[in-house]
XYZ file of C-alpha atoms in Angstrom:
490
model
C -10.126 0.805 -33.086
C -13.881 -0.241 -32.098
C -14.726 -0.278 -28.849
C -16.364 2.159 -25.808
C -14.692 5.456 -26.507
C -14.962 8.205 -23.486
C -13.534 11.971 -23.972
C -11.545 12.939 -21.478
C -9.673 16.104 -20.909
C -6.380 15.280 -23.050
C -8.465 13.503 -25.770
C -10.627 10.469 -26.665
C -9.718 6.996 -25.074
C -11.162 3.923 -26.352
C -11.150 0.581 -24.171
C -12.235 -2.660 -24.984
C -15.338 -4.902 -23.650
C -14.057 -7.595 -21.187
C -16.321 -10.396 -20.120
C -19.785 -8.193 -19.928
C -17.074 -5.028 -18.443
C -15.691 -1.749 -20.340
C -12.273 -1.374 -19.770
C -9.942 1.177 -20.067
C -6.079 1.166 -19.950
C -2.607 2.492 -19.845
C -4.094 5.678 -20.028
C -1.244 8.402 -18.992
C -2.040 10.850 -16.626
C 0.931 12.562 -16.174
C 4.102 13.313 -18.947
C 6.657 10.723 -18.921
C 9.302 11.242 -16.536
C 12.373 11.014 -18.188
C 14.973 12.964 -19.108
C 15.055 16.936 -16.950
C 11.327 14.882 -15.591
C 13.579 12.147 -13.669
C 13.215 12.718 -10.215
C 10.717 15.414 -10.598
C 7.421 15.749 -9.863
C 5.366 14.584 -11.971
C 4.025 17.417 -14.906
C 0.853 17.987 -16.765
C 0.082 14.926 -19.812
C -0.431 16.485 -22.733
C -3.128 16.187 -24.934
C -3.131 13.847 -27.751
C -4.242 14.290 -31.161
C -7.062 11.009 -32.461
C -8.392 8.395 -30.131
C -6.109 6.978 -27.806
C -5.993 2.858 -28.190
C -6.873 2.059 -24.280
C -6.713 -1.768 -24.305
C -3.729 -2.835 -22.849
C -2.115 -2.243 -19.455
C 0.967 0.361 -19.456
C 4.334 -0.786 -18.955
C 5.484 -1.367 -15.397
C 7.406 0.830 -13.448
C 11.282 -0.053 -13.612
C 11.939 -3.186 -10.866
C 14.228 -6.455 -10.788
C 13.251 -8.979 -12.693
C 10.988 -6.720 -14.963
C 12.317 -7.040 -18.660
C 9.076 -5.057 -19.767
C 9.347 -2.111 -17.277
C 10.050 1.452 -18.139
C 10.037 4.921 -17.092
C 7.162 5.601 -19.033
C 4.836 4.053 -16.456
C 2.393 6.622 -15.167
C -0.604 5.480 -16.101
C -4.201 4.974 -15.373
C -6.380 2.450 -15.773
C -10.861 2.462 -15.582
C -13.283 -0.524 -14.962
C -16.820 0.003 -15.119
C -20.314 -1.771 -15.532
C -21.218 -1.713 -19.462
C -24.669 -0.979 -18.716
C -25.396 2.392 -18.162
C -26.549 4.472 -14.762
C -29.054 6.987 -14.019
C -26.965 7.852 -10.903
C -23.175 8.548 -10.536
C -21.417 5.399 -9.427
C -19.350 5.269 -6.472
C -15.270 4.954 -7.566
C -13.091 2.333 -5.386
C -9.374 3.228 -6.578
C -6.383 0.450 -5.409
C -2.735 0.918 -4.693
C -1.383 -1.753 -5.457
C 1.926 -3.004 -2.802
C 5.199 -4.180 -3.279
C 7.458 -2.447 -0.645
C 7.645 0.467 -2.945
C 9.813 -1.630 -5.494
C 8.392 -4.142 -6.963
C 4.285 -4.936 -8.965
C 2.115 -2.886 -11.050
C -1.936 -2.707 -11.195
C -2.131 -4.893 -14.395
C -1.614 -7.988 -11.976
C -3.938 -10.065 -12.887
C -5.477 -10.584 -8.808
C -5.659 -6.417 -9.130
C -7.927 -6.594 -11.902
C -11.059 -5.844 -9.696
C -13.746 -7.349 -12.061
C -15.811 -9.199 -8.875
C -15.862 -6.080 -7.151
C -17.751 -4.112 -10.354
C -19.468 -6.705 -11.090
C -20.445 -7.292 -7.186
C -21.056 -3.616 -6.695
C -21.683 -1.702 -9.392
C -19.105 0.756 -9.135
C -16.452 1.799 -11.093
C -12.821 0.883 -10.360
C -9.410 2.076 -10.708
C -6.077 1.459 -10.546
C -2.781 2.825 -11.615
C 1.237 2.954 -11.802
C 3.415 5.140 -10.234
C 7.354 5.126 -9.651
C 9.039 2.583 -7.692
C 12.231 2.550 -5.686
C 14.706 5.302 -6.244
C 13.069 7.028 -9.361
C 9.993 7.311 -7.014
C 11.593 6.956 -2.961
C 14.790 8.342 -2.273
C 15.365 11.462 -0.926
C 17.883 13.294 -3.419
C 17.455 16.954 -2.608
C 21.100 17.639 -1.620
C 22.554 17.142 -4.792
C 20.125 19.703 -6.283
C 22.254 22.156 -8.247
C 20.956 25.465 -9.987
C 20.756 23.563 -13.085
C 19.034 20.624 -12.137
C 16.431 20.029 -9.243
C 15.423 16.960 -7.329
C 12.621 16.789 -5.528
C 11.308 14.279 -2.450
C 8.346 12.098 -2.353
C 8.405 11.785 -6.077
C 5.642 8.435 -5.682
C 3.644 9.704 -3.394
C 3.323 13.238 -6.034
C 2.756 10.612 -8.659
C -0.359 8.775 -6.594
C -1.530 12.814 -5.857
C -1.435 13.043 -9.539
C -3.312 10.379 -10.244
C -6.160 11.407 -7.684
C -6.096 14.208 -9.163
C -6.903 12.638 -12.838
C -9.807 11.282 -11.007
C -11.411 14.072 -9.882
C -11.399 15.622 -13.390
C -12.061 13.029 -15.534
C -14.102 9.876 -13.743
C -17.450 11.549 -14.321
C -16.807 10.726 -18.228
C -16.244 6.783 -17.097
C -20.115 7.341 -15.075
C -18.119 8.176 -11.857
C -18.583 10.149 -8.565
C -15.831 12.211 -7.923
C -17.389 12.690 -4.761
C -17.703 9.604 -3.747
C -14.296 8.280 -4.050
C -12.568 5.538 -1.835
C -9.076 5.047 -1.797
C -7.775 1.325 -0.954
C -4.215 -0.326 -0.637
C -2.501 -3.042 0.316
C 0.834 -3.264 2.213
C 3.249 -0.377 0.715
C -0.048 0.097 -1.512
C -1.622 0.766 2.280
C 1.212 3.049 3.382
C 0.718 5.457 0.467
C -3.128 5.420 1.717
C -2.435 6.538 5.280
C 0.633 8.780 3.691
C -2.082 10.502 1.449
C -3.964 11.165 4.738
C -1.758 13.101 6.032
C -0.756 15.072 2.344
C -2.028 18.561 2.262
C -1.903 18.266 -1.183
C -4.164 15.323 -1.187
C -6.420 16.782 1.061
C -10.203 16.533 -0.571
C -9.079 13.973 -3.757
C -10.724 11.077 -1.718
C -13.475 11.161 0.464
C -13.233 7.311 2.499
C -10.203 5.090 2.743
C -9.468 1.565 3.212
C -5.968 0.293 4.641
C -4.742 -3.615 4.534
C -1.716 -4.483 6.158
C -0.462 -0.553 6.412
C 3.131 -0.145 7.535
C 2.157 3.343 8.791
C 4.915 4.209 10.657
C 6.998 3.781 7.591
C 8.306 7.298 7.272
C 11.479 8.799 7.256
C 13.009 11.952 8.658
C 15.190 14.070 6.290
C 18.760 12.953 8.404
C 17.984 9.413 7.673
C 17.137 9.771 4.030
C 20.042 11.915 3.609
C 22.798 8.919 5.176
C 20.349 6.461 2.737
C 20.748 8.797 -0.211
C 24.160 9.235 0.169
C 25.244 5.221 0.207
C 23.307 5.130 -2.654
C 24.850 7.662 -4.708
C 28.154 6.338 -3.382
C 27.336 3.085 -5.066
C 26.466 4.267 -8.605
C 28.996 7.378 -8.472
C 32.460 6.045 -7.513
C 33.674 9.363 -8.582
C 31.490 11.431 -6.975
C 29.646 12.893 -9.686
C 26.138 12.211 -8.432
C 24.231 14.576 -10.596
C 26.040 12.898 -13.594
C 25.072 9.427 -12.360
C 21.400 9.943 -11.155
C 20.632 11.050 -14.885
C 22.243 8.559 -16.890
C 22.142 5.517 -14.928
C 19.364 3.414 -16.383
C 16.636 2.596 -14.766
C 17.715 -1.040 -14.150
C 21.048 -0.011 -12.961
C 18.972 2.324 -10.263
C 16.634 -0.448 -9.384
C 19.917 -2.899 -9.010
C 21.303 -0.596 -6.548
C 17.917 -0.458 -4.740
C 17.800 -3.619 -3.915
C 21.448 -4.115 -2.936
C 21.235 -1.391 -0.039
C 17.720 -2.296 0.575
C 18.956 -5.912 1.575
C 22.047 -5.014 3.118
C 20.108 -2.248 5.432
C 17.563 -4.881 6.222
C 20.459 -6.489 8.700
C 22.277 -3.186 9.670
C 18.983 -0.884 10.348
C 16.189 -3.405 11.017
C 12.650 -1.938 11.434
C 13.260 0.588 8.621
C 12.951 1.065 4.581
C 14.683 2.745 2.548
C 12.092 2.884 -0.205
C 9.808 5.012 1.815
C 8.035 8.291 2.273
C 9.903 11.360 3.831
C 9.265 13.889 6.172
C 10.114 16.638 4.394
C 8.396 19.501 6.196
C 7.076 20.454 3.444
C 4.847 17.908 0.733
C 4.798 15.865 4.152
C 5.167 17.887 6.916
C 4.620 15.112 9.699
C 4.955 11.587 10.814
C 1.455 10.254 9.819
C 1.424 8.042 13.130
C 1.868 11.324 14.700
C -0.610 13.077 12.687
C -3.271 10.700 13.196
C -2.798 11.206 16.860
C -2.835 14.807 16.724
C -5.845 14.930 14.295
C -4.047 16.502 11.307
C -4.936 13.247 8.935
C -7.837 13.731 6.720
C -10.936 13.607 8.804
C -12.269 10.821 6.485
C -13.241 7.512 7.232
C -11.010 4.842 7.737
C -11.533 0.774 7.314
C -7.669 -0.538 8.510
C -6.126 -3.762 9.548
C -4.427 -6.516 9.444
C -3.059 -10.416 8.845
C -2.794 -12.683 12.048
C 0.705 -13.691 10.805
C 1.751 -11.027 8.970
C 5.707 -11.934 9.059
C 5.520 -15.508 8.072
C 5.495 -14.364 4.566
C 8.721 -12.880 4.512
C 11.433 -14.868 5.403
C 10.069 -16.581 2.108
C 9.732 -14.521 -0.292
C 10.473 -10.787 0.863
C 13.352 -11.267 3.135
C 12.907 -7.333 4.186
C 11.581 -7.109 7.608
C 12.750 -8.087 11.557
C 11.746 -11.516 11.293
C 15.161 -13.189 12.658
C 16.879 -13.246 16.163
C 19.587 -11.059 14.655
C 17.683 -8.293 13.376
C 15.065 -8.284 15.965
C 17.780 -7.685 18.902
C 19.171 -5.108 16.818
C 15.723 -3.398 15.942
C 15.360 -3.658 20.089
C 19.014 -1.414 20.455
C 17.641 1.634 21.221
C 14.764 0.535 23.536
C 13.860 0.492 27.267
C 14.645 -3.047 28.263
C 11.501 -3.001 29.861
C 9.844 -2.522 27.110
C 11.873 -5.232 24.914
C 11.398 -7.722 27.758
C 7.472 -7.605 27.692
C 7.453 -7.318 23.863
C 9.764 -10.560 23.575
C 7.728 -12.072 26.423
C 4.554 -11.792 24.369
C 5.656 -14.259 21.300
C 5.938 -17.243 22.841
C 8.335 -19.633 21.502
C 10.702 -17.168 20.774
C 13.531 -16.478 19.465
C 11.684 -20.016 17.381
C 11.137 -19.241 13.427
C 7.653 -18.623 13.842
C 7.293 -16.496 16.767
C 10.447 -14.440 15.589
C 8.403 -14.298 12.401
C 5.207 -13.066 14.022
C 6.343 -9.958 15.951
C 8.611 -8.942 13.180
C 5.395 -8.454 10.883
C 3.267 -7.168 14.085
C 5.780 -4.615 14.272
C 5.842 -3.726 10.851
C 1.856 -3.710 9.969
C -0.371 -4.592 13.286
C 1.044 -2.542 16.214
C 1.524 0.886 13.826
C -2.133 0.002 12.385
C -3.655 -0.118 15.930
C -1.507 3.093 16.884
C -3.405 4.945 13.463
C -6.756 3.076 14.782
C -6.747 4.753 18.105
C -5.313 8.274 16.953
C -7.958 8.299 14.039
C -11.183 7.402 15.881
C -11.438 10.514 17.760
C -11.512 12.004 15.024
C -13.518 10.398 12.371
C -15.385 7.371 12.250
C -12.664 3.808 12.314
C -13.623 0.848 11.833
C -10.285 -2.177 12.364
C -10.373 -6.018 11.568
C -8.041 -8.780 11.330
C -8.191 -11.232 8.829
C -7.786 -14.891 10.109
C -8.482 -17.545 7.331
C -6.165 -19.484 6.233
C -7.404 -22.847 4.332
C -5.624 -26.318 5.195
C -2.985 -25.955 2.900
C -1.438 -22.226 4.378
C -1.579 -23.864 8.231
C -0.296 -27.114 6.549
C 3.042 -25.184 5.694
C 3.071 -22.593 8.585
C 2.006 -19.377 6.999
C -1.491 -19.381 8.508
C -3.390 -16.412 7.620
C -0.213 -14.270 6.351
C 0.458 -11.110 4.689
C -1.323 -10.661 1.264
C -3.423 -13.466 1.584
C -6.437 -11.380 2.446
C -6.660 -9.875 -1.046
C -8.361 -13.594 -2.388
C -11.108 -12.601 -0.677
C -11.444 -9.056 -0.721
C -10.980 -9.200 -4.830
C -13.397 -12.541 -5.051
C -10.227 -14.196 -6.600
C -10.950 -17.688 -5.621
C -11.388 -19.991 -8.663
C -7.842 -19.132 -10.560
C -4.231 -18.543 -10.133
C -2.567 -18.885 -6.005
C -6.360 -18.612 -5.052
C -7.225 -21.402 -6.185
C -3.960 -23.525 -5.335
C -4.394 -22.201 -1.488
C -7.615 -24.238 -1.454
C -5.964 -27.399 -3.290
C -6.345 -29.099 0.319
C -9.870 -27.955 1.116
C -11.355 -24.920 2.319
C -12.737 -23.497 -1.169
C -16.341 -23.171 0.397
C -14.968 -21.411 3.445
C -12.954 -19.604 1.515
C -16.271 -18.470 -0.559
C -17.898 -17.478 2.407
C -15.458 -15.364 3.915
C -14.671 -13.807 0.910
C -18.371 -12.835 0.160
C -18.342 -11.757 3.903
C -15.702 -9.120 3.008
C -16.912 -7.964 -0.269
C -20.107 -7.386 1.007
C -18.347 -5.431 4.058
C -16.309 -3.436 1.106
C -18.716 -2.771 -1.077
C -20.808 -1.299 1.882
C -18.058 1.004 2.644
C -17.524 2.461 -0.768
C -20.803 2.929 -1.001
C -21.879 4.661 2.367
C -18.756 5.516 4.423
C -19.560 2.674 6.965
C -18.893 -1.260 6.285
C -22.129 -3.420 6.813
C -24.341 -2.692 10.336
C -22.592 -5.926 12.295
C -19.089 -4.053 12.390
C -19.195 -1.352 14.635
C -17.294 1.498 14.630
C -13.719 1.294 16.827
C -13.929 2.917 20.427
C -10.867 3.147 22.864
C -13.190 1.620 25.438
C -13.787 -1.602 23.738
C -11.543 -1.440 20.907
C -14.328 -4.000 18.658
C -12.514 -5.103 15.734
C -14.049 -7.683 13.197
C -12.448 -10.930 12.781
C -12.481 -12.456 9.533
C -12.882 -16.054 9.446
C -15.099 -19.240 9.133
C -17.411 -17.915 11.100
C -16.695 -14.059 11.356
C -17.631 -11.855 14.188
C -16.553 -8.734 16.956
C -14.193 -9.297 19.612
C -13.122 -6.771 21.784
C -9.540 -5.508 21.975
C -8.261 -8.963 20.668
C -4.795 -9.865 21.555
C -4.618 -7.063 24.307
C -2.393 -7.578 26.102
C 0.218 -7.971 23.594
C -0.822 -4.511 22.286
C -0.096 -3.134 26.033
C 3.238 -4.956 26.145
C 4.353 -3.050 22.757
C 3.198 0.414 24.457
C 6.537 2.594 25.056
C 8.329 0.946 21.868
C 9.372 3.860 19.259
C 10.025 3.404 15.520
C 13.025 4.644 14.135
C 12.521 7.811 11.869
């Protein structure tokens, strides 16, 4: 078992050397949660007896189409510069997306190897419970013998901050200098963990792409979702029974039935999502950014140009169609719906019905965190715009996820390099160095490089990834006004 071995607090891990990089992985750092664990917070690993072999990811959590998930998923894994440091480095740590249902951080674009390489620093990334083992709301059917608890994921990512604080140091780490990055659902949990008390001081900087921050649930809601759930998996209506033996593929089955079937009959929400309890979450992050109860920390967060195209395609989840979008619109002013629709032009067209479906989903709840947040801690908002010949060739454009080539420098394998199979690699280069460098910055000092300023109300300056990047001011205003009065259903 040769290879860099680091002592942690439950024992000795040992990695393996990966192109000039030590690597550790599928480290647990928190018990496996089956059995009286299922739907609990997540407890205490303990400590193992030996060196731990640390070369290969852990399995994934339980999703469709996974043959190689399981329950035993919570783990951790550490990338870091072989060569040594007289200094702490600074620790990036990404949540990886998925809507809450679906990936793991052993895909191979989450890797992260530019980024340590690039920066120096040491980065991390880790597992946590998808779908109903880690998002639905199961509290009611609590009994004195067996307890379920909310916001089971969102404990799990806690946990895994948590991990970090004790143990990074041994990987040549800062736990004080920790940045916490996602992407999509990976970008929720980052805003979520914001507004966690029990989060509050595991990160000190955070970085948000394509957050669907208003993605938060009141307890009625996730009650009426709970209970069609239960009612699909417990014909005889002995949930408790059901909840603990179904397996986990039966659970993440049922998932995604409601999950699709909601899509049409309660557009605008998710089901896989994190809950207002009052109590691990006590508020609507979009409302607690407002009020200046998030984390005063600072915040890098934006967004795709075309977020929705993506969907329709491949993640038929959001109000990108006629249908749903009317029905998202039910309970609004018409005013309101009349300048939002008015806005897109070209709808109810594929496209435009497309774009304010993802606006609504990721852009207009990102600007709402944007303008909350600044007041109270430094903000800093972009939009990412490239999109090489092939992506406008075929309508997606700049589109959700396609910002995370750049940002991870993965350019030269895999979809990054079959985006560019029509041209574009050396713009592609360029804007991806652009963001690194921007990134990198960030982790490093709190503050992206000195040609993106911070975000002000007056101005609203937001950097523009592209070709040629640069600040605009308060771009696409006055589609940002025409959304103001619109509420998201909690």
């Amino acid at each position: 078992m040769s290879g860099p071995a680091v002592e942690i607090a439950s024992g000795v891990v040992v990695g393996k050397v990966v192109d000039g990089l030590c690597a550790w992985r599928g480290i647990p750092y928190a018990a496996t949660p089956i059995g009286d664990l299922r739907f609990r917070g997540p407890q205490p690993v303990k400590a193992w007896d030996g060196p731990l072999d640390a070369k290969e990811f852990g399995p994934k959590a339980p999703q469709v189409g996974v043959a190689d998930s399981s329950e035993d998923c919570l783990t951790i894994n550490v990338l870091a510069p072989q060569a040594t440091s007289d200094q702490p480095r600074p620790v990036l740590v990404f949540i990886h997306g998925g809507a809450y249902v679906t990936g793991s951080s052993a895909e191979p674009l989450y890797r992260g190897d530019n980024l340590v390489r690039t920066g120096g620093i040491v980065y991390v990334s880790f597992n946590y419970r998808l779908g109903a083992l880690g998002y639905l709301d199961f509290t009611e059917y609590s009994t004195a013998e067996r307890t379920f608890e909310t916001n089971v994921g969102l404990r799990d990512q806690v946990a895994a901050l948590e991990w970090i604080q004790r143990n990074i140091a041994a990987f040549g780490g800062d736990p004080d200098n920790v940045t916490v990055w996602g992407q999509s659902s990976g970008a929720n949990a980052v805003t979520t963990l914001m507004c966690t008390p029990a989060a509050r001081g595991l990160f000190a900087r955070a970085i948000a792409a394509s957050s669907p921050v208003a993605s938060a649930y009141g307890k009625d809601r996730a009650r009426g979702w709970a209970a069609q759930f239960v009612s699909s998996i417990a014909p005889d209506g002995d949930a408790v029974r059901a909840l603990t033996t179904a397996s986990p593929m039966e659970l993440a089955n049922a998932t995604q039935t409601l999950t699709q079937r909601l899509a049409d009959e309660e557009p605008g929400t998710r089901i896989t999502a994190p809950v207002v309890d009052g109590d691990y979450l006590p508020q609507y992050p979009i409302d607690a950014f407002a009020d200046g109860n998030a984390a005063p920390i600072p915040l890098l967060i934006g967004s795709t140009s075309h977020e929705g195209r993506f969907f329709p395609l491949f993640l038929n989840i959001i109000p990108s169609s006629h249908k749903r979008i009317e029905k998202m619109f039910d309970e609004t002013d018409p005013a309101v719906k009349a300048r939002a629709l008015a806005s897109y032009p070209g709808y109810p067209r594929r496209r435009a019905a497309a774009d304010l479906g993802g606006d609504i989903v990721f852009w207009e709840p990102s600007i709402l965190c944007a303008q909350g947040h600044t007041k109270y801690a430094r903000t800093y908002c972009y939009r990412y715009d490239f999109a090489p010949r092939l992506l406008h060739a075929i309508g997606l454009s700049a589109t959700h996820g396609t910002d995370l080539f750049a940002t991870f420098g993965a350019l030269g394998d895999g979809l990054g390099r079959h985006t560019t199979l029509l041209g574009g690699r050396s713009a592609m280069r360029a804007v991806s160095d652009t963001m690194t460098a921007h990134w990198l910055s960030f982790v490093r000092h709190g503050s992206p490089q000195s040609s993106w300023p911070t975000y002000s109300l007056d101005r609203r300056e937001t950097m523009i990834f592209d070709e040629v990047s640069q600040v605009r001011d308060d771009p696409l205003g006055e589609r940002r006004r025409a959304w103001i009065g619109y509420h998201h259903k909690r």
